[in-house]
Amino acid sequence: MNSITKPVATCAIAHPNIALVKYWGKARVEGNIPAVPSLSITLDQLCSETRITLGPPGPDVVMLNGGVAPASFARRVSAFLDLVRQRAGDRRSVHVATSNNFPTAAGLASSASGFAALALAANDAFDLGLDDGQLSALARQGSGSAARSLFGGFVEMAGPQLESPHAKPILPAEAWPLSVVVAVTSRAAKTHLSTEGMNLTRQTSPFYEAWIESHTADMDAARAAVNARDFGALAQLSEHSCLKMHGLMLSARPGLVYWNPATVACINAVRTLREEGRHVFFTIDAGPQVKAVCEPGDAHSVRDALAGVPGVVETLCVGLGGDARIVD
Ligand code: PMV
């Protein structure tokens, strides 16, 4: 180890991503291996900024949004840093200061952007020298969806057929510039963490095998729709994958209900907009927020319609974003 020439402080930013073909379920908890592949878009403007500073061996310090991070989050970050230290053969502690410019842990993918930024910063500070695929596989061990947030545009994440699954970009943002209107229906942090929810679903849902078996066909169709820039096909497929995932969640025991009344009202509003000729579809993750993906020309109407839905507390309108990057 040559600590004199190594950077001791590094800052990285990464954008959240939203899956259009969803990931839910782990093939193996050890190593955080997803049970299914997934396909996502990376968002612009929303971001996690993560600054890490290396110190002498000892406990890590984790700050989140300007305050001391909750103990459960700090433990998760330290467990991730243990993997980095093991790989680097370097016992130094890390001071982590991470912040999000959007609601944290509320189904807006803050763990995806946060762990992608942390993986990138750690690769730099600990001089790991990982290539893109290795970096994405490392980020996966912090959060499955973080593997996708290393890359901009349209991104595909592998399933358990790879020994150490990682994501890869399939189409840059500028090749098909879509807009995303996020309807925030609650600012509260979510009640069930995704890992617990995924384990419960695998153990108790009678629909779990059907979810796994029908996934390859969804991925193939979504990839074809992206390659052909076929909005209608991608819309149909994405809503199907989203509703299938929520049907799966609802069928766990006890059932996982991530929606509130405004979530359902937003789904109906998006369907009405589509009947009126707008190019728009919805997707929803493990939280009550609705993301409406649309053609840029329809973004104003979609935002106005969703802002008027009772229970929507805020709307954000973003485009598709780029790769995670070091910013210092
Ligand atoms: O990366 P995790 O463990 O937070 O899981 C993400 C799961 C969903 O957001 C619901 C779906 C997805 O593919 O992002």
Coordinates of C-alpha atoms and ligand atoms in Angstrom, one line a residue, residues 17-24 26 32 38-39 76 109 111-112 142-146 148 190 194-195 198 245 249 284-286, ligand 1:
N17 CA -32.6 4.7 -12.3
I18 CA -36.0 3.2 -12.7
A19 CA -36.6 -0.3 -14.0
L20 CA -39.0 -0.8 -16.8
V21 CA -38.6 -4.6 -16.6
K22 CA -38.4 -5.0 -12.8
Y23 CA -36.0 -6.9 -10.6
W24 CA -37.6 -8.5 -7.5
K26 CA -32.7 -12.9 -5.1
N32 CA -26.8 -10.2 -3.6
S38 CA -33.8 -6.2 -15.5
L39 CA -33.9 -3.2 -17.8
R76 CA -25.1 -1.5 5.4
A109 CA -34.1 4.7 -6.0
S111 CA -30.1 3.3 -2.7
A112 CA -29.3 2.7 -6.4
G142 CA -24.6 -2.7 -2.0
S143 CA -28.0 -2.7 -3.7
G144 CA -29.1 -4.7 -6.7
S145 CA -30.4 -1.7 -8.7
A146 CA -27.2 0.2 -8.0
R148 CA -27.5 -0.2 -13.2
K190 CA -40.9 3.2 3.0
S194 CA -36.5 -4.3 -0.4
T195 CA -34.3 -7.2 0.8
M198 CA -37.9 -9.9 -1.6
M245 CA -44.3 -7.3 -9.8
M249 CA -45.7 -8.4 -3.8
I284 CA -43.9 2.2 -9.8
D285 CA -41.2 0.7 -7.5
A286 CA -41.2 -0.4 -3.8
Ligands
PMV1 O1 -31.9 -2.6 -5.5 P1 -32.9 -2.9 -4.5 O2 -32.6 -3.9 -3.6 O3 -33.4 -1.6 -3.8 O4 -34.2 -3.4 -5.3 C1 -34.9 -2.6 -6.2 C2 -36.2 -3.2 -6.6 C3 -37.2 -2.4 -7.4 O5 -36.8 -1.0 -7.3 C4 -38.6 -2.5 -6.8 C5 -37.2 -2.8 -8.9 C6 -36.0 -2.5 -9.7 O6 -35.6 -3.3 -10.6 O7 -35.4 -1.4 -9.4

